[in-house]
Short mmCIF file of C-alpha atoms and ligand atoms in Angstrom, two decimals:
data_model
loop_
_atom_site.label_atom_id
_atom_site.label_comp_id
_atom_site.label_asym_id
_atom_site.label_seq_id
_atom_site.Cartn_x
_atom_site.Cartn_y
_atom_site.Cartn_z
CA MET A 1 85.94 168.39 66.87
CA GLN A 2 83.46 165.75 67.99
CA ILE A 3 83.30 162.04 68.72
CA LYS A 4 81.76 160.34 65.69
CA THR A 5 81.81 156.66 66.64
CA VAL A 6 82.88 154.41 69.51
CA ARG A 7 83.47 150.78 68.61
CA ALA A 8 84.67 147.82 70.65
CA THR A 9 86.34 144.68 69.23
CA PRO A 10 86.46 141.60 71.48
CA LEU A 11 89.49 139.35 70.91
CA ASN A 12 90.56 135.96 72.24
CA LEU A 13 94.27 135.73 71.53
CA PRO A 14 96.44 132.61 71.25
CA VAL A 15 99.79 132.72 73.03
CA THR A 16 102.67 130.27 72.95
CA VAL A 17 105.21 130.44 75.77
CA ASP A 18 108.61 128.80 75.41
CA SER A 19 109.54 126.58 78.35
CA PRO A 20 113.16 126.11 79.39
CA SER A 21 112.56 122.37 78.99
CA GLY A 22 112.01 122.91 75.27
CA LYS A 23 108.28 122.16 75.45
CA GLN A 24 106.01 124.97 74.30
CA LYS A 25 103.04 125.94 76.47
CA THR A 26 99.99 127.26 74.69
CA THR A 27 97.40 129.39 76.38
CA SER A 28 95.06 132.23 75.44
CA LEU A 29 94.13 135.62 76.79
CA SER A 30 91.11 137.73 76.02
CA LEU A 31 91.06 141.45 75.59
CA CYS A 32 88.70 144.09 74.28
CA LEU A 33 89.91 146.97 72.11
CA VAL A 34 87.95 150.22 71.97
CA ASP A 35 88.34 152.70 69.12
CA VAL A 36 87.02 156.25 69.44
CA GLU A 37 86.80 157.96 66.05
CA LEU A 38 86.47 161.72 65.59
CA ASP A 39 84.64 163.56 62.85
CA ASP A 40 88.04 164.60 61.41
CA GLY A 41 89.00 160.93 60.92
CA ARG A 42 91.42 160.57 63.85
CA PHE A 43 91.27 157.46 66.02
CA GLY A 44 92.23 156.79 69.61
CA THR A 45 92.47 153.22 70.85
CA GLY A 46 92.07 151.91 74.39
CA MET A 47 91.79 148.41 75.78
CA THR A 48 90.78 146.31 78.75
CA ALA A 49 91.31 142.66 79.69
CA ILE A 50 91.10 139.93 82.35
CA THR A 51 87.34 139.73 81.93
CA GLU A 52 84.66 138.54 79.50
CA GLU A 53 85.64 140.40 76.36
CA GLU A 54 82.30 139.91 74.61
CA VAL A 55 80.37 141.38 77.56
CA VAL A 56 82.55 144.49 77.70
CA ALA A 57 82.24 144.92 73.93
CA SER A 58 78.47 144.83 74.24
CA ILE A 59 78.51 147.48 77.00
CA VAL A 60 80.64 149.74 74.80
CA ASN A 61 78.87 149.13 71.50
CA ASP A 62 75.26 148.89 72.70
CA VAL A 63 75.23 151.39 75.59
CA ALA A 64 78.22 153.72 75.97
CA ALA A 65 78.77 154.52 72.28
CA HIS A 66 75.43 156.29 71.97
CA ALA A 67 76.11 158.47 75.02
CA LEU A 68 79.49 159.66 73.75
CA LYS A 69 78.54 160.55 70.18
CA GLY A 70 78.87 164.27 69.41
CA HIS A 71 80.93 165.11 72.52
CA ASP A 72 84.29 166.92 72.75
CA PRO A 73 86.98 164.19 73.16
CA LEU A 74 89.32 166.47 75.15
CA ARG A 75 86.91 166.79 78.09
CA HIS A 76 87.92 163.56 79.80
CA GLU A 77 86.53 164.50 83.22
CA GLN A 78 83.12 165.30 81.74
CA LEU A 79 83.04 162.05 79.75
CA TRP A 80 84.34 159.89 82.62
CA ASP A 81 81.62 161.26 84.89
CA LYS A 82 79.00 160.70 82.19
CA LEU A 83 80.08 157.06 81.83
CA TYR A 84 80.20 156.59 85.59
CA TRP A 85 76.57 157.69 86.00
CA LEU A 86 75.48 155.78 82.92
CA LEU A 87 77.12 152.43 83.77
CA THR A 88 77.67 152.37 87.55
CA PRO A 89 75.12 154.79 89.05
CA ARG A 90 74.63 152.84 92.27
CA GLY A 91 78.17 151.75 92.98
CA GLN A 92 78.18 148.68 90.74
CA SER A 93 81.59 147.86 89.41
CA GLY A 94 82.37 144.66 87.51
CA TYR A 95 82.26 144.70 83.73
CA ALA A 96 81.26 148.36 83.51
CA ALA A 97 84.54 149.49 85.13
CA HIS A 98 86.45 147.67 82.37
CA ALA A 99 84.39 149.43 79.69
CA ILE A 100 85.00 152.86 81.26
CA ALA A 101 88.74 152.14 81.45
CA ALA A 102 89.04 151.16 77.80
CA ILE A 103 87.08 154.21 76.61
CA ASP A 104 89.07 156.54 78.88
CA LEU A 105 92.38 155.24 77.48
CA ALA A 106 91.14 155.78 73.93
CA LEU A 107 90.25 159.38 74.83
CA TRP A 108 93.73 159.95 76.33
CA ASP A 109 95.32 158.45 73.19
CA LEU A 110 93.29 160.97 71.17
CA LYS A 111 94.16 163.81 73.52
CA GLY A 112 97.84 163.09 72.97
CA GLN A 113 97.41 163.02 69.21
CA ILE A 114 95.43 166.26 69.20
CA LEU A 115 97.94 168.08 71.42
CA GLY A 116 101.01 166.45 69.82
CA GLN A 117 102.25 165.03 73.15
CA PRO A 118 102.76 161.53 74.55
CA CYS A 119 100.29 160.58 77.30
CA TRP A 120 103.02 160.31 79.95
CA ARG A 121 103.92 163.97 79.44
CA LEU A 122 100.27 165.05 79.61
CA LEU A 123 99.93 163.08 82.85
CA GLY A 124 102.78 165.05 84.39
CA GLY A 125 106.04 163.87 82.86
CA ALA A 126 107.71 162.86 86.11
CA ARG A 127 110.27 160.62 84.37
CA ALA A 128 111.02 159.36 80.85
CA GLN A 129 111.59 155.72 81.81
CA VAL A 130 110.11 153.28 84.30
CA PRO A 131 111.46 150.20 86.07
CA VAL A 132 109.66 146.95 85.31
CA TYR A 133 109.30 143.61 87.01
CA ALA A 134 108.91 140.51 84.86
CA THR A 135 105.99 138.19 85.53
CA PHE A 136 107.37 134.87 84.39
CA GLY A 137 106.24 132.25 86.92
CA PHE A 138 103.02 130.65 85.78
CA ALA A 139 101.18 127.63 87.15
CA PHE A 140 101.68 125.68 83.90
CA PHE A 141 105.42 125.37 84.63
CA GLU A 142 106.60 122.35 86.60
CA ARG A 143 108.82 123.25 89.54
CA GLU A 144 112.12 122.66 87.70
CA GLU A 145 110.90 124.54 84.63
CA LEU A 146 109.91 127.43 86.86
CA ALA A 147 113.37 127.69 88.38
CA ALA A 148 114.99 127.50 84.94
CA ALA A 149 112.63 130.16 83.60
CA ALA A 150 113.55 132.46 86.51
CA ARG A 151 117.23 132.00 85.72
CA ALA A 152 116.58 132.78 82.03
CA TRP A 153 114.87 136.10 82.90
CA VAL A 154 117.78 137.07 85.13
CA ASP A 155 120.12 136.31 82.23
CA ARG A 156 118.02 138.73 80.14
CA GLY A 157 118.84 141.53 82.59
CA PHE A 158 115.80 141.42 84.87
CA ARG A 159 116.38 141.70 88.62
CA ARG A 160 112.71 141.79 89.65
CA LEU A 161 110.60 138.67 89.05
CA LYS A 162 107.01 137.74 89.88
CA MET A 163 105.48 134.27 90.11
CA THR A 164 101.96 133.07 90.84
CA VAL A 165 100.98 131.11 93.94
CA GLY A 166 97.65 129.75 95.11
CA HIS A 167 96.81 128.48 91.62
CA HIS A 168 93.00 128.81 91.69
CA ALA A 169 92.96 127.01 95.03
CA LEU A 170 89.53 128.12 96.29
CA GLN A 171 88.02 127.87 92.81
CA ARG A 172 89.16 124.24 92.41
CA ARG A 173 88.68 122.97 95.97
CA ASP A 174 85.84 120.66 94.87
CA GLU A 175 88.10 118.51 92.67
CA PRO A 176 88.98 117.84 95.60
CA ARG A 177 92.24 119.76 95.83
CA PRO A 178 93.05 120.75 99.42
CA LEU A 179 94.40 124.27 99.86
CA ALA A 180 97.06 122.95 102.23
CA ASP A 181 98.53 120.84 99.41
CA VAL A 182 98.56 123.82 97.05
CA ILE A 183 100.48 126.07 99.42
CA ALA A 184 102.87 123.25 100.39
CA GLU A 185 103.88 123.03 96.74
CA ASP A 186 104.05 126.84 96.54
CA VAL A 187 106.65 126.82 99.33
CA GLN A 188 108.78 124.40 97.32
CA ARG A 189 108.36 126.41 94.11
CA ILE A 190 109.40 129.65 95.82
CA ARG A 191 112.39 127.89 97.39
CA ALA A 192 113.42 126.55 93.95
CA VAL A 193 113.22 130.01 92.39
CA ARG A 194 115.18 131.66 95.20
CA GLU A 195 117.89 129.01 94.93
CA ALA A 196 118.01 129.48 91.13
CA VAL A 197 118.37 133.28 91.15
CA GLY A 198 120.40 133.90 94.32
CA PRO A 199 119.83 136.42 97.09
CA GLN A 200 120.07 139.68 95.11
CA VAL A 201 117.06 139.24 92.82
CA GLN A 202 113.74 140.58 94.07
CA ILE A 203 110.95 137.99 94.06
CA TYR A 204 107.28 138.96 94.11
CA ILE A 205 104.40 136.50 94.49
CA ASP A 206 100.76 136.84 93.39
CA ALA A 207 97.87 134.65 94.57
CA ASN A 208 95.30 136.33 92.30
CA CYS A 209 92.72 136.32 95.14
CA SER A 210 92.78 132.51 95.22
CA LEU A 211 93.38 131.86 98.95
CA ASP A 212 91.44 132.31 102.17
CA TYR A 213 92.96 134.13 105.14
CA PHE A 214 93.99 130.94 106.95
CA HIS A 215 96.04 129.56 104.06
CA ALA A 216 97.43 132.95 103.02
CA LEU A 217 98.74 133.40 106.57
CA SER A 218 100.14 129.88 106.61
CA LEU A 219 101.95 130.52 103.32
CA THR A 220 103.48 133.80 104.54
CA GLN A 221 104.76 132.11 107.71
CA ARG A 222 106.54 129.45 105.66
CA ILE A 223 108.15 131.73 103.06
CA GLU A 224 109.40 134.70 105.09
CA GLU A 225 112.92 133.24 104.97
CA PHE A 226 112.96 133.61 101.15
CA GLY A 227 112.86 137.43 101.20
CA ILE A 228 109.67 138.16 99.27
CA THR A 229 109.39 141.79 98.11
CA PHE A 230 105.59 141.82 98.10
CA PHE A 231 102.66 139.37 98.19
CA GLU A 232 99.95 140.46 95.74
CA GLU A 233 96.22 139.74 96.14
CA PRO A 234 96.74 137.21 98.95
CA VAL A 235 93.05 136.63 99.78
CA SER A 236 89.78 136.22 97.89
CA GLN A 237 87.78 139.35 97.11
CA ASN A 238 90.68 141.57 98.25
CA ASP A 239 88.84 141.31 101.58
CA ILE A 240 90.04 144.42 103.38
CA PRO A 241 89.70 143.32 107.05
CA ASN A 242 91.45 140.03 106.20
CA MET A 243 94.29 141.80 104.39
CA ALA A 244 94.70 144.17 107.36
CA LYS A 245 94.86 141.19 109.74
CA LEU A 246 97.36 139.41 107.50
CA ARG A 247 99.52 142.52 107.13
CA ALA A 248 99.72 142.85 110.92
CA LYS A 249 101.02 139.26 111.17
CA THR A 250 103.61 139.10 108.40
CA ARG A 251 106.81 140.95 107.53
CA ILE A 252 106.05 140.44 103.82
CA PRO A 253 104.55 143.62 102.30
CA LEU A 254 101.09 143.20 100.74
CA ALA A 255 99.79 144.60 97.44
CA ALA A 256 96.32 144.67 95.84
CA GLY A 257 93.90 146.46 93.59
CA GLN A 258 94.42 145.57 89.92
CA ASN A 259 90.82 144.51 89.29
CA GLU A 260 89.03 147.03 91.48
CA GLY A 261 86.57 149.32 89.73
CA LEU A 262 85.97 152.07 92.26
CA ALA A 263 88.38 154.58 93.80
CA SER A 264 86.66 154.23 97.18
CA ARG A 265 87.94 150.65 97.48
CA PHE A 266 91.50 152.02 97.49
CA ARG A 267 90.54 154.61 100.10
CA ASP A 268 89.22 151.78 102.28
CA MET A 269 92.41 149.73 101.84
CA LEU A 270 94.55 152.72 102.78
CA VAL A 271 92.45 153.78 105.77
CA ALA A 272 92.43 150.19 107.07
CA GLN A 273 96.23 149.94 106.61
CA ALA A 274 95.47 146.74 104.68
CA VAL A 275 98.18 147.03 102.02
CA ASP A 276 101.67 148.42 101.50
CA VAL A 277 101.23 148.84 97.75
CA VAL A 278 98.08 149.97 95.89
CA GLN A 279 97.89 148.66 92.33
CA PRO A 280 95.15 150.23 90.22
CA ASN A 281 95.47 149.11 86.59
CA ALA A 282 94.87 151.75 83.92
CA CYS A 283 93.19 149.14 81.67
CA ILE A 284 90.74 148.06 84.37
CA THR A 285 90.43 150.65 87.13
CA GLY A 286 88.78 153.42 85.14
CA GLY A 287 91.64 154.44 82.86
CA PHE A 288 94.20 157.18 83.49
CA THR A 289 91.47 159.50 84.76
CA GLN A 290 90.54 157.45 87.82
CA CYS A 291 94.03 155.99 88.38
CA GLN A 292 95.34 159.54 88.83
CA ARG A 293 92.85 160.05 91.68
CA ILE A 294 93.95 156.79 93.32
CA ALA A 295 97.62 157.70 92.93
CA GLY A 296 96.83 160.96 94.72
CA MET A 297 95.31 159.04 97.62
CA ALA A 298 98.36 156.76 97.78
CA ALA A 299 100.60 159.84 97.90
CA ALA A 300 98.59 161.32 100.77
CA PHE A 301 98.99 158.06 102.71
CA ASN A 302 102.68 157.75 101.78
CA ALA A 303 101.85 154.29 100.43
CA GLN A 304 103.53 152.78 97.39
CA PHE A 305 101.69 153.00 94.08
CA ALA A 306 102.63 150.35 91.49
CA ASN A 307 101.19 148.39 88.56
CA GLY A 308 99.63 144.97 88.98
CA GLY A 309 97.50 143.15 86.45
CA ALA A 310 99.81 143.52 83.45
CA TRP A 311 99.37 145.66 80.30
CA PRO A 312 102.68 147.50 80.79
CA HIS A 313 102.47 149.57 77.62
CA HIS A 314 99.43 151.45 78.89
CA ASN A 315 100.39 151.52 82.56
CA MET A 316 103.91 152.82 81.78
CA HIS A 317 102.38 156.19 80.87
CA LEU A 318 100.79 156.48 84.30
CA HIS A 319 103.95 155.52 86.17
CA ALA A 320 106.16 157.76 84.05
CA GLY A 321 103.71 160.63 84.29
CA LEU A 322 103.03 160.79 88.04
CA ALA A 323 105.63 161.69 90.66
CA ASN A 324 104.78 158.67 92.83
CA GLY A 325 104.67 156.25 89.88
CA SER A 326 106.89 153.22 90.35
CA LEU A 327 107.02 149.65 89.09
CA VAL A 328 105.34 148.44 85.90
CA GLU A 329 104.46 144.78 85.42
CA TYR A 330 106.07 143.23 82.33
CA HIS A 331 103.75 140.20 82.23
CA SER A 332 105.28 137.94 79.60
CA VAL A 333 102.01 136.37 78.37
CA ALA A 334 100.19 139.72 78.22
CA VAL A 335 103.14 141.24 76.36
CA GLU A 336 102.97 138.49 73.72
CA CYS A 337 99.25 139.28 73.28
CA CYS A 338 100.00 142.98 72.85
CA LYS A 339 102.60 142.17 70.19
CA LEU A 340 99.86 140.43 68.19
CA VAL A 341 97.63 143.50 68.31
CA PHE A 342 99.91 146.57 68.35
CA ASP A 343 102.90 147.82 66.35
CA GLY A 344 105.62 150.03 67.81
CA LEU A 345 105.70 148.65 71.36
CA PRO A 346 108.84 149.57 73.31
CA GLU A 347 111.00 146.71 74.67
CA PRO A 348 112.61 146.88 78.11
CA SER A 349 116.37 146.99 78.45
CA GLN A 350 118.09 145.95 81.69
CA GLY A 351 114.73 146.00 83.51
CA VAL A 352 113.73 149.50 82.35
CA LEU A 353 111.15 150.66 79.79
CA ALA A 354 111.86 153.94 77.96
CA LEU A 355 108.71 155.90 77.18
CA PRO A 356 107.95 156.83 73.55
CA ASP A 357 108.06 160.43 72.37
CA LEU A 358 105.26 159.89 69.86
CA PRO A 359 101.88 161.57 70.50
CA GLY A 360 99.24 159.67 72.48
CA LEU A 361 100.06 156.15 73.63
CA GLY A 362 102.89 155.99 71.07
CA PHE A 363 101.98 152.65 69.52
CA LYS A 364 99.28 151.70 67.01
CA PRO A 365 96.83 148.85 66.52
CA ASN A 366 97.60 146.73 63.46
CA ARG A 367 94.21 146.64 61.71
CA GLU A 368 95.00 143.77 59.36
CA ARG A 369 96.13 141.44 62.13
CA ILE A 370 93.22 142.47 64.36
CA ALA A 371 90.75 141.67 61.56
CA GLU A 372 92.22 138.15 61.34
CA LEU A 373 92.33 137.67 65.12
CA ALA A 374 88.71 138.82 65.42
CA LYS A 375 87.67 135.75 63.37
CA ARG A 376 88.78 133.43 66.19
CA PRO A 377 86.09 132.10 68.56
CA LEU A 378 85.65 134.19 71.72
CA SER A 379 86.79 132.76 75.03
CA ARG A 380 83.34 131.97 76.50
CA GLY A 381 84.59 131.73 80.01
CA VAL A 382 88.17 130.57 79.52
CA GLY A 383 91.36 132.38 78.62
CA LYS A 384 91.63 134.83 81.53
CA ALA A 385 95.31 134.33 82.40
MG1 MG B 401 98.18 140.35 89.77
#
């Protein structure tokens, strides 16, 4: 049993989101699928996202594929290490980490098919269902729409909701668009959501690394009264000393890590006491193979380990498999993208996702739809929701 081919397909996917006001919001998200085919005809499929899909596809197709050909697909530690030294030999991260993640997930999908077991059981089988939080609160909603959307998700049975803040503040400061104005509006948006859902619903916020320390601190000081469950990626670059300083000054727990490529970054966050929650993403942070190592570090530090950065259908296996697995992010836009690409995705019920019993990841790419979607122009720098 050998790897015959490794092939990446970059996709830029259209998504339409219904607004409570009746207006539809259209956006797009890019992702890169990776298929690993064996000499017996079996396929495993992994994916990555939140990056330049065409660049990752080139890394996989033009570099990694040649190195994997002829190898035993079950030896995931050997192949992960091979890819690490091939693509990131001097500690680089970036695009290469995404490529490694997508390939690793394809290998785990194959491992499950070969052994006749779902990935979550191979990862340890700690539980057969995982709690999810719904990411619903996007910058394209006006304040009133945001509050109505929050209420609609609660009506669907969700008691854990995440909304974005910061809204590309540092990136767009030259418009000019003062950061103080952005966070002042964030305070009002959070207040509107809290008033719409009542005191029992957990609210999470995510700045996507868009604020500096000064404005992140200012925001936390003005929203503590709203009972925020955690504040994700509060500062640019996941700057560890700044997150540690911020954590010492706020009662709001901090979370980070979804786009990190190297396990050592999580070690540094934990040693510096910079975060309450570490959030490696299986589709970005080196697949299940490296995320298991990071989860082990989180366990040793008695820190929470959760999913940020979406792609719940892959990350659910990690959080069901490992004893310290916890929350999975049900990111509504990312989920709509996955529905375009995959068949057989499980749906949450009352805020919980039940894991599939099928071998591997338990859902399959729809080749006909993917062939059509692959004809669309690539994102070329936009479409990274
Ligand atoms: Mg996030």
